[in-house]
């Protein structure tokens, strides 16, 4: 399976649809505002196609904000589950087109429709990417929805990695949503609407917001450790590379072909300690220069790292335990993943100690909401991270506290709902 976002067989954002969207917003707000519809209709660049060969939000150029969430399913049976997935698909399609999830008050006497806070901002390139966790297929040994036989072999239970400090309440889930948008409110609003529509069928298990700065002076944005992040990714504009590393091919079940597997990891970074380290140490830890993003021994961000280079003392120029050496395809059987992570900043935690000198202090709860897509997690994330978790020089500063693995089905054809091919197989 190949193809790029440019090859979407999508009904796309039609001008009529946009004008209709603006009109429904106006109607919902009880206002008539001439010209507003035209303004929305002209903002074509604010809309990412919802339907297509692949789900949006994977090779889509990363938006500035994300809001991801995982849910535990409580649906008593398959029919309720299907009804929710239909409602989610319909609402997500509307939201990505800049419309409310439902009318503001569908049945005002019963309950409100769309919560309304995103009326006004443009669609902000909103994408909503759906994923299915192992719990959809089998939960506590029970085949709740008659899907156990359809669990793809690649949807493994993630092994426990060296140093994992996963908090159960922030880990796993039966179904995932990742909303990405250039406006944080638009991303949050999308998940909030879908969570509301799922009431009685799925309960929020964990959620995580994240942000990415603009690319600044490099080709890619910087993470909170101050380094340019994303350089070593396979190119999203190369369909052959995406087919090889990101999209599931003939090896997967029909409903997954053209889909991908996502791994989320909430990684707290001990910024206080990192900030106390000398620049030289920081650069050795990553194997790259902080300012330019160049690999050690190179000059420019895009220079290929030379893993064989040695200095005059015979020591490797890129240290043995540098992050980019241990994560390199060259030493991981050619494994490559598409990283699409976001920084997160969840404020501060108060730490109290009995020992007087350390009694009370605040620590940042901030770091990297690591997100990566791949064709098969066994030869992707797991293959690479098993090595990193043991030997990476960064390990002293980073702690994985949550996340999960989800199978993101192929993109949706016209009027298809997410998971339809799985549930009707
Ligand atoms: C807080 C945690 C992490 C930080 C701050 C971080 C940051 C970085 C940076 C700055 C680079 C170099 C630039 C680039 O190629 O993007 C990089 C490369 C890379 N990282 Fe991470 N990373 C983290 C965790 C991980 C994890 C958990 C994995 C899991 C597989 C991973 C996989 C990779 C890969 C595959 C590369 C490209 C290596 C290459 O071929 O050059 N990283 N990371």
PDB file of N, CA, C and O in Angstrom, residues 61-93:
ATOM      1  N   UNK A  61       1.800  17.348   7.960  1.00  0.00           N
ATOM      2  CA  UNK A  61       2.807  18.171   8.648  1.00  0.00           C
ATOM      3  C   UNK A  61       2.298  18.538  10.043  1.00  0.00           C
ATOM      4  O   UNK A  61       1.152  18.960  10.203  1.00  0.00           O
ATOM      5  N   UNK A  62       3.154  18.305  11.052  1.00  0.00           N
ATOM      6  CA  UNK A  62       2.683  18.404  12.440  1.00  0.00           C
ATOM      7  C   UNK A  62       2.117  19.785  12.747  1.00  0.00           C
ATOM      8  O   UNK A  62       2.747  20.801  12.472  1.00  0.00           O
ATOM      9  N   UNK A  63       0.922  19.785  13.332  1.00  0.00           N
ATOM     10  CA  UNK A  63       0.312  21.032  13.785  1.00  0.00           C
ATOM     11  C   UNK A  63       0.985  21.483  15.077  1.00  0.00           C
ATOM     12  O   UNK A  63       1.738  20.729  15.682  1.00  0.00           O
ATOM     13  N   UNK A  64       0.654  22.669  15.545  1.00  0.00           N
ATOM     14  CA  UNK A  64       1.347  23.229  16.712  1.00  0.00           C
ATOM     15  C   UNK A  64       0.917  22.604  18.042  1.00  0.00           C
ATOM     16  O   UNK A  64       1.653  22.660  19.017  1.00  0.00           O
ATOM     17  N   UNK A  65      -0.273  22.028  18.081  1.00  0.00           N
ATOM     18  CA  UNK A  65      -0.794  21.506  19.363  1.00  0.00           C
ATOM     19  C   UNK A  65      -1.408  20.122  19.187  1.00  0.00           C
ATOM     20  O   UNK A  65      -1.910  19.788  18.121  1.00  0.00           O
ATOM     21  N   UNK A  66      -1.370  19.375  20.283  1.00  0.00           N
ATOM     22  CA  UNK A  66      -2.084  18.099  20.274  1.00  0.00           C
ATOM     23  C   UNK A  66      -2.887  17.962  21.556  1.00  0.00           C
ATOM     24  O   UNK A  66      -2.568  18.581  22.591  1.00  0.00           O
ATOM     25  N   UNK A  67      -3.933  17.157  21.487  1.00  0.00           N
ATOM     26  CA  UNK A  67      -4.638  16.695  22.673  1.00  0.00           C
ATOM     27  C   UNK A  67      -4.992  15.242  22.381  1.00  0.00           C
ATOM     28  O   UNK A  67      -5.759  14.956  21.470  1.00  0.00           O
ATOM     29  N   UNK A  68      -4.345  14.340  23.111  1.00  0.00           N
ATOM     30  CA  UNK A  68      -4.561  12.907  22.876  1.00  0.00           C
ATOM     31  C   UNK A  68      -5.275  12.328  24.078  1.00  0.00           C
ATOM     32  O   UNK A  68      -5.149  12.841  25.196  1.00  0.00           O
ATOM     33  N   UNK A  69      -6.020  11.258  23.845  1.00  0.00           N
ATOM     34  CA  UNK A  69      -6.752  10.639  24.951  1.00  0.00           C
ATOM     35  C   UNK A  69      -6.947   9.165  24.666  1.00  0.00           C
ATOM     36  O   UNK A  69      -7.009   8.743  23.513  1.00  0.00           O
ATOM     37  N   UNK A  70      -7.026   8.387  25.746  1.00  0.00           N
ATOM     38  CA  UNK A  70      -7.366   6.967  25.613  1.00  0.00           C
ATOM     39  C   UNK A  70      -8.594   6.700  26.464  1.00  0.00           C
ATOM     40  O   UNK A  70      -8.772   7.310  27.528  1.00  0.00           O
ATOM     41  N   UNK A  71      -9.431   5.797  25.991  1.00  0.00           N
ATOM     42  CA  UNK A  71     -10.703   5.492  26.650  1.00  0.00           C
ATOM     43  C   UNK A  71     -10.777   4.010  26.989  1.00  0.00           C
ATOM     44  O   UNK A  71     -10.244   3.166  26.264  1.00  0.00           O
ATOM     45  N   UNK A  72     -11.470   3.716  28.086  1.00  0.00           N
ATOM     46  CA  UNK A  72     -11.852   2.335  28.403  1.00  0.00           C
ATOM     47  C   UNK A  72     -13.275   2.138  27.903  1.00  0.00           C
ATOM     48  O   UNK A  72     -14.154   2.971  28.205  1.00  0.00           O
ATOM     49  N   UNK A  73     -13.489   1.074  27.169  1.00  0.00           N
ATOM     50  CA  UNK A  73     -14.839   0.818  26.657  1.00  0.00           C
ATOM     51  C   UNK A  73     -15.711   0.198  27.742  1.00  0.00           C
ATOM     52  O   UNK A  73     -15.279  -0.707  28.455  1.00  0.00           O
ATOM     53  N   UNK A  74     -16.929   0.727  27.842  1.00  0.00           N
ATOM     54  CA  UNK A  74     -17.900   0.156  28.777  1.00  0.00           C
ATOM     55  C   UNK A  74     -19.141  -0.321  28.017  1.00  0.00           C
ATOM     56  O   UNK A  74     -20.104  -0.756  28.628  1.00  0.00           O
ATOM     57  N   UNK A  75     -19.102  -0.219  26.685  1.00  0.00           N
ATOM     58  CA  UNK A  75     -20.257  -0.607  25.861  1.00  0.00           C
ATOM     59  C   UNK A  75     -20.636  -2.046  26.175  1.00  0.00           C
ATOM     60  O   UNK A  75     -19.776  -2.921  26.188  1.00  0.00           O
ATOM     61  N   UNK A  76     -21.920  -2.296  26.450  1.00  0.00           N
ATOM     62  CA  UNK A  76     -22.324  -3.648  26.808  1.00  0.00           C
ATOM     63  C   UNK A  76     -22.223  -4.628  25.641  1.00  0.00           C
ATOM     64  O   UNK A  76     -22.062  -5.830  25.856  1.00  0.00           O
ATOM     65  N   UNK A  77     -22.307  -4.157  24.424  1.00  0.00           N
ATOM     66  CA  UNK A  77     -22.263  -5.083  23.283  1.00  0.00           C
ATOM     67  C   UNK A  77     -21.835  -4.364  22.021  1.00  0.00           C
ATOM     68  O   UNK A  77     -21.583  -3.154  22.022  1.00  0.00           O
ATOM     69  N   UNK A  78     -21.758  -5.152  20.958  1.00  0.00           N
ATOM     70  CA  UNK A  78     -21.227  -4.642  19.700  1.00  0.00           C
ATOM     71  C   UNK A  78     -22.079  -3.511  19.099  1.00  0.00           C
ATOM     72  O   UNK A  78     -21.554  -2.566  18.520  1.00  0.00           O
ATOM     73  N   UNK A  79     -23.399  -3.601  19.253  1.00  0.00           N
ATOM     74  CA  UNK A  79     -24.267  -2.588  18.644  1.00  0.00           C
ATOM     75  C   UNK A  79     -24.008  -1.208  19.239  1.00  0.00           C
ATOM     76  O   UNK A  79     -23.965  -0.207  18.529  1.00  0.00           O
ATOM     77  N   UNK A  80     -23.844  -1.173  20.562  1.00  0.00           N
ATOM     78  CA  UNK A  80     -23.580   0.112  21.222  1.00  0.00           C
ATOM     79  C   UNK A  80     -22.227   0.661  20.758  1.00  0.00           C
ATOM     80  O   UNK A  80     -22.061   1.857  20.537  1.00  0.00           O
ATOM     81  N   UNK A  81     -21.270  -0.257  20.633  1.00  0.00           N
ATOM     82  CA  UNK A  81     -19.937   0.145  20.182  1.00  0.00           C
ATOM     83  C   UNK A  81     -20.011   0.735  18.770  1.00  0.00           C
ATOM     84  O   UNK A  81     -19.455   1.804  18.488  1.00  0.00           O
ATOM     85  N   UNK A  82     -20.727   0.052  17.888  1.00  0.00           N
ATOM     86  CA  UNK A  82     -20.849   0.527  16.508  1.00  0.00           C
ATOM     87  C   UNK A  82     -21.541   1.896  16.484  1.00  0.00           C
ATOM     88  O   UNK A  82     -21.117   2.807  15.760  1.00  0.00           O
ATOM     89  N   UNK A  83     -22.563   2.053  17.305  1.00  0.00           N
ATOM     90  CA  UNK A  83     -23.282   3.344  17.330  1.00  0.00           C
ATOM     91  C   UNK A  83     -22.329   4.458  17.747  1.00  0.00           C
ATOM     92  O   UNK A  83     -22.348   5.567  17.189  1.00  0.00           O
ATOM     93  N   UNK A  84     -21.451   4.172  18.723  1.00  0.00           N
ATOM     94  CA  UNK A  84     -20.515   5.204  19.166  1.00  0.00           C
ATOM     95  C   UNK A  84     -19.502   5.522  18.060  1.00  0.00           C
ATOM     96  O   UNK A  84     -19.196   6.693  17.804  1.00  0.00           O
ATOM     97  N   UNK A  85     -19.000   4.478  17.396  1.00  0.00           N
ATOM     98  CA  UNK A  85     -17.992   4.723  16.358  1.00  0.00           C
ATOM     99  C   UNK A  85     -18.601   5.516  15.193  1.00  0.00           C
ATOM    100  O   UNK A  85     -17.940   6.363  14.595  1.00  0.00           O
ATOM    101  N   UNK A  86     -19.869   5.249  14.903  1.00  0.00           N
ATOM    102  CA  UNK A  86     -20.557   6.045  13.870  1.00  0.00           C
ATOM    103  C   UNK A  86     -20.675   7.505  14.301  1.00  0.00           C
ATOM    104  O   UNK A  86     -20.394   8.414  13.533  1.00  0.00           O
ATOM    105  N   UNK A  87     -21.083   7.685  15.553  1.00  0.00           N
ATOM    106  CA  UNK A  87     -21.259   9.057  16.059  1.00  0.00           C
ATOM    107  C   UNK A  87     -19.911   9.779  16.098  1.00  0.00           C
ATOM    108  O   UNK A  87     -19.806  10.965  15.750  1.00  0.00           O
ATOM    109  N   UNK A  88     -18.866   9.077  16.506  1.00  0.00           N
ATOM    110  CA  UNK A  88     -17.527   9.679  16.553  1.00  0.00           C
ATOM    111  C   UNK A  88     -17.057  10.094  15.153  1.00  0.00           C
ATOM    112  O   UNK A  88     -16.502  11.178  14.948  1.00  0.00           O
ATOM    113  N   UNK A  89     -17.281   9.199  14.185  1.00  0.00           N
ATOM    114  CA  UNK A  89     -16.810   9.491  12.830  1.00  0.00           C
ATOM    115  C   UNK A  89     -17.539  10.715  12.282  1.00  0.00           C
ATOM    116  O   UNK A  89     -16.919  11.629  11.717  1.00  0.00           O
ATOM    117  N   UNK A  90     -18.825  10.730  12.481  1.00  0.00           N
ATOM    118  CA  UNK A  90     -19.639  11.832  11.986  1.00  0.00           C
ATOM    119  C   UNK A  90     -19.202  13.146  12.644  1.00  0.00           C
ATOM    120  O   UNK A  90     -19.000  14.157  11.969  1.00  0.00           O
ATOM    121  N   UNK A  91     -19.022  13.102  13.960  1.00  0.00           N
ATOM    122  CA  UNK A  91     -18.645  14.325  14.676  1.00  0.00           C
ATOM    123  C   UNK A  91     -17.241  14.776  14.277  1.00  0.00           C
ATOM    124  O   UNK A  91     -16.985  15.969  14.056  1.00  0.00           O
ATOM    125  N   UNK A  92     -16.314  13.818  14.158  1.00  0.00           N
ATOM    126  CA  UNK A  92     -14.935  14.185  13.806  1.00  0.00           C
ATOM    127  C   UNK A  92     -14.894  14.801  12.414  1.00  0.00           C
ATOM    128  O   UNK A  92     -14.177  15.786  12.180  1.00  0.00           O
ATOM    129  N   UNK A  93     -15.675  14.231  11.495  1.00  0.00           N
ATOM    130  CA  UNK A  93     -15.691  14.780  10.133  1.00  0.00           C
ATOM    131  C   UNK A  93     -16.201  16.217  10.151  1.00  0.00           C
ATOM    132  O   UNK A  93     -15.658  17.105   9.479  1.00  0.00           O
TER     133      UNK A  93
END
